[in-house]
PDB file of C-alpha atoms in Angstrom:
ATOM      1  CA  PRO D1122      -0.020  -0.132  -0.191  1.00 91.00           C
ATOM      2  CA  ASN D1123       1.311   3.539  -1.116  1.00 97.00           C
ATOM      3  CA  GLY D1124       0.420   6.210   2.075  1.00 98.00           C
ATOM      4  CA  TYR D1125       0.360   8.970  -1.043  1.00 98.00           C
ATOM      5  CA  ASP D1126      -3.118   7.376  -2.087  1.00 98.00           C
ATOM      6  CA  ASP D1127      -4.299   7.774   1.158  1.00 98.00           C
ATOM      7  CA  PHE D1128      -3.288  11.425   1.272  1.00 98.00           C
ATOM      8  CA  VAL D1129      -5.186  11.680  -2.060  1.00 98.00           C
ATOM      9  CA  LYS D1130      -8.382  10.097  -0.804  1.00 98.00           C
ATOM     10  CA  ALA D1131      -8.106  12.297   2.331  1.00 98.00           C
ATOM     11  CA  SER D1132      -7.831  15.576   0.718  1.00 98.00           C
ATOM     12  CA  ALA D1133     -10.718  14.876  -1.259  1.00 97.00           C
ATOM     13  CA  MET D1134     -13.112  14.096   2.016  1.00 98.00           C
ATOM     14  CA  VAL D1135     -11.908  17.451   3.629  1.00 98.00           C
ATOM     15  CA  TYR D1136     -14.692  19.883   4.376  1.00 96.00           C
ATOM     16  CA  GLY D1137     -15.234  23.705   4.260  1.00 93.00           C
ATOM     17  CA  ASP D1138     -12.763  26.515   3.874  1.00 92.00           C
ATOM     18  CA  VAL D1139      -9.957  25.383   6.241  1.00 96.00           C
ATOM     19  CA  GLY D1140      -7.766  27.937   5.035  1.00 93.00           C
ATOM     20  CA  GLY D1141      -9.475  30.618   7.118  1.00 94.00           C
ATOM     21  CA  TYR D1142      -9.534  28.305  10.481  1.00 95.00           C
ATOM     22  CA  TYR D1143      -7.918  30.791  12.634  1.00 94.00           C
ATOM     23  CA  LEU D1144     -10.682  33.306  11.946  1.00 95.00           C
ATOM     24  CA  MET D1145     -13.524  30.810  12.775  1.00 96.00           C
ATOM     25  CA  SER D1146     -15.378  31.150  15.870  1.00 96.00           C
ATOM     26  CA  ARG D1147     -14.960  28.294  18.191  1.00 96.00           C
ATOM     27  CA  GLU D1148     -18.174  26.665  17.549  1.00 97.00           C
ATOM     28  CA  THR D1149     -17.368  26.887  13.783  1.00 97.00           C
ATOM     29  CA  LEU D1150     -13.908  25.408  14.362  1.00 97.00           C
ATOM     30  CA  ARG D1151     -15.254  22.799  16.437  1.00 98.00           C
ATOM     31  CA  ALA D1152     -17.876  21.867  13.748  1.00 97.00           C
ATOM     32  CA  THR D1153     -15.262  21.982  10.979  1.00 98.00           C
ATOM     33  CA  VAL D1154     -12.724  19.719  12.992  1.00 98.00           C
ATOM     34  CA  ALA D1155     -15.447  17.367  13.585  1.00 98.00           C
ATOM     35  CA  LYS D1156     -16.593  16.840  10.076  1.00 98.00           C
ATOM     36  CA  ASN D1157     -12.733  16.467   8.796  1.00 98.00           C
ATOM     37  CA  ALA D1158     -11.911  14.097  11.808  1.00 98.00           C
ATOM     38  CA  GLU D1159     -12.106  11.084   9.241  1.00 98.00           C
ATOM     39  CA  ALA D1160      -9.858  12.627   6.813  1.00 98.00           C
ATOM     40  CA  VAL D1161      -7.215  13.496   9.448  1.00 98.00           C
ATOM     41  CA  LYS D1162      -7.561   9.951  10.264  1.00 98.00           C
ATOM     42  CA  LEU D1163      -7.085   8.698   6.902  1.00 98.00           C
ATOM     43  CA  ALA D1164      -4.034  11.178   6.549  1.00 98.00           C
ATOM     44  CA  GLU D1165      -2.693   9.643   9.607  1.00 98.00           C
ATOM     45  CA  LEU D1166      -3.253   6.019   8.322  1.00 98.00           C
ATOM     46  CA  GLY D1167      -0.984   7.167   5.281  1.00 98.00           C
ATOM     47  CA  LEU D1168       1.561   8.286   7.251  1.00 98.00           C
ATOM     48  CA  SER D1169       1.977   4.939   8.580  1.00 98.00           C
ATOM     49  CA  ARG D1170       2.647   3.613   5.382  1.00 98.00           C
ATOM     50  CA  GLU D1171       5.465   3.759   2.981  1.00 97.00           C
ATOM     51  CA  CYS D1172       4.978   6.762   0.834  1.00 97.00           C
ATOM     52  CA  ARG D1173       6.170   7.482  -2.779  1.00 97.00           C
ATOM     53  CA  VAL D1174       4.651   9.991  -5.480  1.00 96.00           C
ATOM     54  CA  PRO D1175       3.317   8.075  -8.531  1.00 93.00           C
ATOM     55  CA  LEU D1176       4.758   9.752 -11.187  1.00 90.00           C
ATOM     56  CA  ASP D1177       3.408   9.779 -14.783  1.00 86.00           C
ATOM     57  CA  TYR D1178       4.933  11.264 -17.799  1.00 84.00           C
ATOM     58  CA  SER D1179       2.436  13.131 -19.398  1.00 82.00           C
ATOM     59  CA  PRO D1180       3.205  17.130 -19.921  1.00 78.00           C
ATOM     60  CA  THR D1181      -0.464  18.136 -19.524  1.00 75.00           C
ATOM     61  CA  ASN D1182      -1.640  16.223 -16.364  1.00 77.00           C
ATOM     62  CA  THR D1183      -3.725  18.631 -14.569  1.00 84.00           C
ATOM     63  CA  VAL D1184      -4.923  16.197 -12.351  1.00 86.00           C
ATOM     64  CA  ARG D1185      -1.680  15.616 -10.337  1.00 86.00           C
ATOM     65  CA  THR D1186      -1.244  19.475  -9.934  1.00 87.00           C
ATOM     66  CA  GLN D1187      -4.926  19.490  -8.532  1.00 92.00           C
ATOM     67  CA  ARG D1188      -3.959  16.691  -6.120  1.00 94.00           C
ATOM     68  CA  LEU D1189      -1.026  18.903  -4.821  1.00 95.00           C
ATOM     69  CA  GLY D1190      -3.403  21.783  -4.114  1.00 95.00           C
ATOM     70  CA  ALA D1191      -5.869  19.512  -2.406  1.00 97.00           C
ATOM     71  CA  ILE D1192      -3.242  17.691  -0.406  1.00 98.00           C
ATOM     72  CA  LYS D1193      -2.110  21.206   1.137  1.00 97.00           C
ATOM     73  CA  HIS D1194      -5.903  21.873   1.941  1.00 97.00           C
ATOM     74  CA  LEU D1195      -5.803  18.525   3.965  1.00 98.00           C
ATOM     75  CA  ALA D1196      -2.490  19.719   5.796  1.00 98.00           C
ATOM     76  CA  LEU D1197      -4.893  23.004   6.789  1.00 98.00           C
ATOM     77  CA  ALA D1198      -7.698  20.839   7.872  1.00 98.00           C
ATOM     78  CA  ILE D1199      -5.010  19.085  10.034  1.00 98.00           C
ATOM     79  CA  THR D1200      -3.433  22.226  11.346  1.00 98.00           C
ATOM     80  CA  ALA D1201      -7.049  23.443  12.133  1.00 98.00           C
ATOM     81  CA  THR D1202      -7.326  20.318  14.313  1.00 98.00           C
ATOM     82  CA  GLY D1203      -4.171  21.362  16.247  1.00 98.00           C
ATOM     83  CA  HIS D1204      -5.669  25.046  16.429  1.00 98.00           C
ATOM     84  CA  LEU D1205      -8.972  23.876  18.227  1.00 98.00           C
ATOM     85  CA  ALA D1206      -6.824  21.700  20.523  1.00 98.00           C
ATOM     86  CA  GLU D1207      -4.759  24.747  21.555  1.00 97.00           C
ATOM     87  CA  LEU D1208      -7.923  26.858  22.453  1.00 97.00           C
ATOM     88  CA  GLU D1209      -9.093  24.089  24.439  1.00 97.00           C
ATOM     89  CA  ASN D1210      -5.856  23.868  26.226  1.00 97.00           C
ATOM     90  CA  ARG D1211      -4.999  20.378  25.013  1.00 97.00           C
ATOM     91  CA  PRO D1212      -1.392  20.776  24.122  1.00 97.00           C
ATOM     92  CA  THR D1213      -0.378  17.335  23.300  1.00 97.00           C
ATOM     93  CA  ASP D1214      -3.285  16.876  20.964  1.00 98.00           C
ATOM     94  CA  ALA D1215      -2.034  20.120  19.445  1.00 98.00           C
ATOM     95  CA  ALA D1216       1.446  19.053  19.197  1.00 98.00           C
ATOM     96  CA  ARG D1217       0.363  15.810  17.366  1.00 98.00           C
ATOM     97  CA  ALA D1218      -1.618  17.536  14.916  1.00 98.00           C
ATOM     98  CA  TYR D1219       1.237  19.881  13.988  1.00 98.00           C
ATOM     99  CA  LEU D1220       3.709  17.153  13.839  1.00 98.00           C
ATOM    100  CA  THR D1221       1.384  15.236  11.421  1.00 98.00           C
ATOM    101  CA  VAL D1222       1.581  18.241   9.056  1.00 98.00           C
ATOM    102  CA  ILE D1223       5.115  18.492   9.113  1.00 98.00           C
ATOM    103  CA  ARG D1224       5.248  14.583   8.437  1.00 98.00           C
ATOM    104  CA  LEU D1225       2.680  14.927   5.770  1.00 98.00           C
ATOM    105  CA  GLY D1226       4.989  17.711   3.881  1.00 98.00           C
ATOM    106  CA  LYS D1227       7.948  15.464   3.857  1.00 97.00           C
ATOM    107  CA  ALA D1228       5.892  12.247   2.977  1.00 97.00           C
ATOM    108  CA  SER D1229       3.687  13.719  -0.073  1.00 97.00           C
ATOM    109  CA  SER D1230       6.939  14.828  -1.540  1.00 97.00           C
ATOM    110  CA  GLN D1231       8.763  11.556  -1.429  1.00 96.00           C
ATOM    111  CA  GLY D1232       9.723  10.212  -4.901  1.00 96.00           C
ATOM    112  CA  GLY D1233       8.424  13.274  -6.697  1.00 95.00           C
ATOM    113  CA  THR D1234       9.856  16.067  -8.904  1.00 94.00           C
ATOM    114  CA  VAL D1235      10.264  19.685  -8.109  1.00 93.00           C
ATOM    115  CA  ILE D1236       6.723  20.881  -7.742  1.00 93.00           C
ATOM    116  CA  ASP D1237       5.977  18.027  -5.191  1.00 96.00           C
ATOM    117  CA  LEU D1238       9.012  19.344  -3.291  1.00 96.00           C
ATOM    118  CA  LEU D1239       7.666  22.975  -3.205  1.00 96.00           C
ATOM    119  CA  VAL D1240       4.148  22.082  -1.953  1.00 97.00           C
ATOM    120  CA  GLY D1241       6.019  19.656   0.660  1.00 97.00           C
ATOM    121  CA  ILE D1242       8.137  22.626   1.554  1.00 97.00           C
ATOM    122  CA  ALA D1243       5.158  24.714   2.072  1.00 97.00           C
ATOM    123  CA  ILE D1244       3.112  22.236   3.942  1.00 98.00           C
ATOM    124  CA  GLU D1245       6.108  21.540   6.432  1.00 98.00           C
ATOM    125  CA  ALA D1246       6.381  25.251   7.106  1.00 97.00           C
ATOM    126  CA  ILE D1247       2.980  25.536   8.183  1.00 98.00           C
ATOM    127  CA  GLY D1248       3.406  22.781  10.644  1.00 98.00           C
ATOM    128  CA  THR D1249       6.986  23.992  11.681  1.00 98.00           C
ATOM    129  CA  GLY D1250       5.515  27.389  12.347  1.00 98.00           C
ATOM    130  CA  ALA D1251       2.807  26.141  14.398  1.00 98.00           C
ATOM    131  CA  MET D1252       5.153  24.174  16.386  1.00 98.00           C
ATOM    132  CA  GLU D1253       7.350  26.684  16.888  1.00 98.00           C
ATOM    133  CA  LYS D1254       4.529  28.858  18.640  1.00 97.00           C
ATOM    134  CA  LEU D1255       3.406  26.012  20.773  1.00 98.00           C
ATOM    135  CA  ALA D1256       6.711  24.822  21.931  1.00 97.00           C
ATOM    136  CA  PRO D1257       7.173  27.004  25.232  1.00 96.00           C
ATOM    137  CA  SER D1258       3.732  25.696  26.484  1.00 96.00           C
ATOM    138  CA  LEU D1259       4.678  21.988  26.157  1.00 97.00           C
ATOM    139  CA  GLU D1260       5.967  19.824  29.127  1.00 97.00           C
ATOM    140  CA  ALA D1261       9.212  17.879  29.154  1.00 97.00           C
ATOM    141  CA  LYS D1262       7.568  14.546  27.883  1.00 97.00           C
ATOM    142  CA  GLN D1263       5.693  16.287  25.314  1.00 97.00           C
ATOM    143  CA  CYS D1264       9.039  18.034  24.282  1.00 98.00           C
ATOM    144  CA  HIS D1265      10.749  14.973  24.171  1.00 96.00           C
ATOM    145  CA  GLU D1266       8.438  13.247  21.960  1.00 96.00           C
ATOM    146  CA  ALA D1267       7.946  16.006  19.528  1.00 98.00           C
ATOM    147  CA  ALA D1268      11.754  16.166  19.232  1.00 97.00           C
ATOM    148  CA  ALA D1269      12.158  12.533  18.240  1.00 96.00           C
ATOM    149  CA  VAL D1270       9.659  12.918  15.681  1.00 97.00           C
ATOM    150  CA  LEU D1271      11.378  15.720  14.119  1.00 97.00           C
ATOM    151  CA  GLU D1272      14.946  14.269  14.268  1.00 97.00           C
ATOM    152  CA  ALA D1273      13.242  10.971  12.657  1.00 96.00           C
ATOM    153  CA  CYS D1274      11.779  13.222   9.724  1.00 95.00           C
ATOM    154  CA  ASP D1275      15.028  14.987   9.022  1.00 95.00           C
ATOM    155  CA  ALA D1276      17.014  11.566   8.934  1.00 94.00           C
ATOM    156  CA  GLN D1277      14.582  10.696   6.373  1.00 93.00           C
ATOM    157  CA  ARG D1278      14.548  13.531   4.183  1.00 92.00           C
ATOM    158  CA  GLU D1279      15.174  13.166   0.568  1.00 92.00           C
ATOM    159  CA  PRO D1280      18.543  15.291  -0.532  1.00 90.00           C
ATOM    160  CA  ALA D1281      17.759  18.216  -3.112  1.00 89.00           C
ATOM    161  CA  ASN D1282      20.200  16.506  -5.686  1.00 90.00           C
ATOM    162  CA  ALA D1283      18.129  13.370  -5.724  1.00 94.00           C
ATOM    163  CA  VAL D1284      15.182  15.322  -6.617  1.00 94.00           C
ATOM    164  CA  TRP D1285      16.704  17.208  -9.271  1.00 91.00           C
ATOM    165  CA  ALA D1286      17.796  14.082 -10.969  1.00 92.00           C
ATOM    166  CA  ARG D1287      14.524  12.775 -10.926  1.00 93.00           C
ATOM    167  CA  GLU D1288      13.254  15.992 -12.257  1.00 90.00           C
ATOM    168  CA  ARG D1289      15.738  15.688 -15.447  1.00 88.00           C
ATOM    169  CA  LEU D1290      14.390  12.121 -15.897  1.00 90.00           C
ATOM    170  CA  TRP D1291      10.993  13.106 -15.817  1.00 89.00           C
ATOM    171  CA  VAL D1292      11.690  15.809 -18.309  1.00 86.00           C
ATOM    172  CA  ARG D1293      13.943  13.291 -20.521  1.00 87.00           C
ATOM    173  CA  ARG D1294      11.113  10.759 -20.618  1.00 88.00           C
ATOM    174  CA  THR D1295       8.197  13.354 -21.067  1.00 87.00           C
ATOM    175  CA  PHE D1296       9.457  15.456 -23.705  1.00 85.00           C
ATOM    176  CA  GLY D1297      12.435  13.431 -25.406  1.00 83.00           C
ATOM    177  CA  LEU D1298      15.093  15.033 -27.344  1.00 77.00           C
ATOM    178  CA  ARG D1299      13.161  18.316 -27.455  1.00 75.00           C
ATOM    179  CA  GLY D1300      13.018  18.455 -23.639  1.00 70.00           C
ATOM    180  CA  GLN D1301      16.909  17.801 -23.273  1.00 70.00           C
ATOM    181  CA  LEU D1302      17.524  20.713 -25.889  1.00 75.00           C
ATOM    182  CA  ALA D1303      15.338  23.009 -24.099  1.00 70.00           C
ATOM    183  CA  ARG D1304      17.289  22.462 -21.123  1.00 67.00           C
ATOM    184  CA  VAL D1305      20.415  22.918 -22.801  1.00 69.00           C
ATOM    185  CA  ILE D1306      19.191  26.140 -24.083  1.00 68.00           C
ATOM    186  CA  GLN D1307      17.583  27.290 -20.823  1.00 73.00           C
ATOM    187  CA  PHE D1308      20.711  26.293 -18.842  1.00 61.00           C
ATOM    188  CA  ARG D1309      21.086  29.474 -16.825  1.00 70.00           C
ATOM    189  CA  SER D1310      17.351  29.917 -15.997  1.00 74.00           C
ATOM    190  CA  LEU D1311      17.202  26.402 -14.875  1.00 73.00           C
ATOM    191  CA  SER D1312      20.412  26.511 -12.712  1.00 79.00           C
ATOM    192  CA  GLN D1313      19.403  29.733 -11.146  1.00 86.00           C
ATOM    193  CA  SER D1314      15.784  28.040 -10.469  1.00 85.00           C
ATOM    194  CA  GLU D1315      18.030  25.053  -8.696  1.00 85.00           C
ATOM    195  CA  GLN D1316      19.619  27.231  -6.689  1.00 89.00           C
ATOM    196  CA  ARG D1317      16.463  29.046  -5.441  1.00 92.00           C
ATOM    197  CA  VAL D1318      14.556  25.734  -4.685  1.00 91.00           C
ATOM    198  CA  THR D1319      17.684  24.475  -3.032  1.00 91.00           C
ATOM    199  CA  ALA D1320      17.950  27.513  -0.964  1.00 93.00           C
ATOM    200  CA  LYS D1321      14.335  27.256   0.232  1.00 94.00           C
ATOM    201  CA  LEU D1322      14.990  23.409   1.078  1.00 94.00           C
ATOM    202  CA  THR D1323      17.992  24.230   3.141  1.00 95.00           C
ATOM    203  CA  ALA D1324      16.286  27.340   5.097  1.00 95.00           C
ATOM    204  CA  LEU D1325      13.666  24.725   5.963  1.00 96.00           C
ATOM    205  CA  GLN D1326      16.001  22.220   7.097  1.00 96.00           C
ATOM    206  CA  ALA D1327      17.703  24.952   9.227  1.00 96.00           C
ATOM    207  CA  ARG D1328      14.401  26.218  10.835  1.00 96.00           C
ATOM    208  CA  ALA D1329      13.237  22.414  11.511  1.00 97.00           C
ATOM    209  CA  ARG D1330      16.795  21.850  13.056  1.00 96.00           C
ATOM    210  CA  ARG D1331      16.448  25.009  15.505  1.00 96.00           C
ATOM    211  CA  LEU D1332      12.940  23.754  16.637  1.00 97.00           C
ATOM    212  CA  LEU D1333      14.510  20.312  17.235  1.00 96.00           C
ATOM    213  CA  ILE D1334      17.297  21.634  19.504  1.00 97.00           C
ATOM    214  CA  GLU D1335      14.659  24.017  21.357  1.00 97.00           C
ATOM    215  CA  LEU D1336      12.342  21.318  21.987  1.00 98.00           C
ATOM    216  CA  ALA D1337      15.206  18.941  23.152  1.00 97.00           C
ATOM    217  CA  ALA D1338      16.963  21.900  25.317  1.00 97.00           C
ATOM    218  CA  ARG D1339      13.189  22.641  26.737  1.00 97.00           C
ATOM    219  CA  ALA D1340      12.867  19.145  27.901  1.00 97.00           C
ATOM    220  CA  TYR D1341      16.267  19.070  29.195  1.00 97.00           C
ATOM    221  CA  GLU D1342      15.691  22.488  31.137  1.00 97.00           C
ATOM    222  CA  LEU D1343      12.353  21.321  32.600  1.00 97.00           C
ATOM    223  CA  GLU D1344      14.065  17.894  33.916  1.00 97.00           C
ATOM    224  CA  LYS D1345      17.315  19.360  35.153  1.00 96.00           C
ATOM    225  CA  GLY D1346      16.388  22.888  36.256  1.00 96.00           C
ATOM    226  CA  GLN D1347      18.750  24.624  33.907  1.00 95.00           C
ATOM    227  CA  ARG D1348      19.591  24.930  30.129  1.00 95.00           C
ATOM    228  CA  PRO D1349      22.130  22.574  28.449  1.00 96.00           C
ATOM    229  CA  LYS D1350      25.640  24.423  28.487  1.00 95.00           C
ATOM    230  CA  SER D1351      26.126  22.676  25.066  1.00 95.00           C
ATOM    231  CA  LEU D1352      24.396  20.420  22.396  1.00 96.00           C
ATOM    232  CA  ALA D1353      26.581  17.596  23.721  1.00 96.00           C
ATOM    233  CA  ASP D1354      24.516  17.886  26.954  1.00 96.00           C
ATOM    234  CA  LEU D1355      21.606  16.579  24.943  1.00 97.00           C
ATOM    235  CA  VAL D1356      22.895  13.381  23.485  1.00 97.00           C
ATOM    236  CA  PRO D1357      21.635  10.502  23.592  1.00 96.00           C
ATOM    237  CA  ALA D1358      19.198  11.273  26.088  1.00 96.00           C
ATOM    238  CA  TYR D1359      17.423  13.906  24.057  1.00 97.00           C
ATOM    239  CA  LEU D1360      18.890  13.967  20.663  1.00 96.00           C
ATOM    240  CA  LYS D1361      20.600  10.954  18.941  1.00 96.00           C
ATOM    241  CA  GLY D1362      23.240  13.136  17.400  1.00 95.00           C
ATOM    242  CA  ILE D1363      23.926  16.825  17.344  1.00 96.00           C
ATOM    243  CA  PRO D1364      22.476  18.418  14.410  1.00 95.00           C
ATOM    244  CA  GLN D1365      24.418  19.837  11.438  1.00 95.00           C
ATOM    245  CA  ASP D1366      24.208  23.230   9.752  1.00 94.00           C
ATOM    246  CA  PRO D1367      22.493  22.338   6.370  1.00 93.00           C
ATOM    247  CA  VAL D1368      24.913  25.429   5.004  1.00 89.00           C
ATOM    248  CA  THR D1369      28.219  24.805   6.549  1.00 92.00           C
ATOM    249  CA  GLY D1370      27.927  20.881   7.322  1.00 90.00           C
ATOM    250  CA  THR D1371      29.229  21.600  10.871  1.00 94.00           C
ATOM    251  CA  ASN D1372      27.540  21.158  14.045  1.00 94.00           C
ATOM    252  CA  VAL D1373      24.787  23.890  14.636  1.00 92.00           C
ATOM    253  CA  ALA D1374      25.836  26.789  16.853  1.00 88.00           C
ATOM    254  CA  TYR D1375      24.265  26.733  20.270  1.00 88.00           C
ATOM    255  CA  TYR D1376      23.832  29.631  22.821  1.00 82.00           C
ATOM    256  CA  PRO D1377      22.265  28.716  26.051  1.00 79.00           C
TER     257      PRO D1377
END
C-alpha cells in the first residue's frame, strides 16, 4: 500500500474552507474539525505506510497538480485540528496535529519531482510555524516526543540532488530530445531555479533543526532545572546526535 493514495483520498474528503480556520469562531471551528475527523484519520493511516509520489510522464496532466493543491488543503484541515486543541488547552493533541502536518509535507513529496518538493516545503512550513509557537507551552515529555518525531523526519528527508536528478529524468521521458535541447538552451535560468529551490529546502532544514534543538533543550531544562551548556549535553538522552548546519555541514551553533 502507498500512503500517498491515502493522502489523495483524505484530501478529497476535506470539508469547508479550512484555510481561514484561525478566523473561525470556536463553535464553527469545532464543527469543521469534527466533519474533517475522518480525513485526518485517513491521512494518519497513510503516514503509517511507505509513501512515494506515483509519477506519470504526461506534460498536460492537470489531475496531479490539482492533487497537490488538495493535499495542501488537507494539511490546513489538520492544522485546524491542532488550533482547536490549543484553544481547548490540549497541548498534547495540538502537538500531534502539527507534527502530522510536518510529516505529511515530507511524505507527500517523497519520490516526486520539484513541484512536489515545493508543495511539501510549504506544508512543512505550516506545521513548523505552528510548533514553534506551541513549544514554549509544552511539558518535558511532550517536548521529548516532538523532538524524536522531528529528528526522524530530518533523517529520512530526500537530498535536493536526488529530486533534481528525478526532475531531469522526468523531462527526458516526457519530452524526449526536445526537452533535453530546451534544458541546454535554458541552462542558466534552470540553474538559477535549482539554486532558489535548494535554498528554500536548506532554509526549511535549518528552521526545523533549530526547532528540534529548542524542544530538546526545553525538555532538558524542565527535567534538570537549567538550560544545557552545550548540545553535547543533549546527546543521547534528548537527541540521537548533534544536528548539522545544512549550509556549512558543521554542528549547529548553540547559545544557551
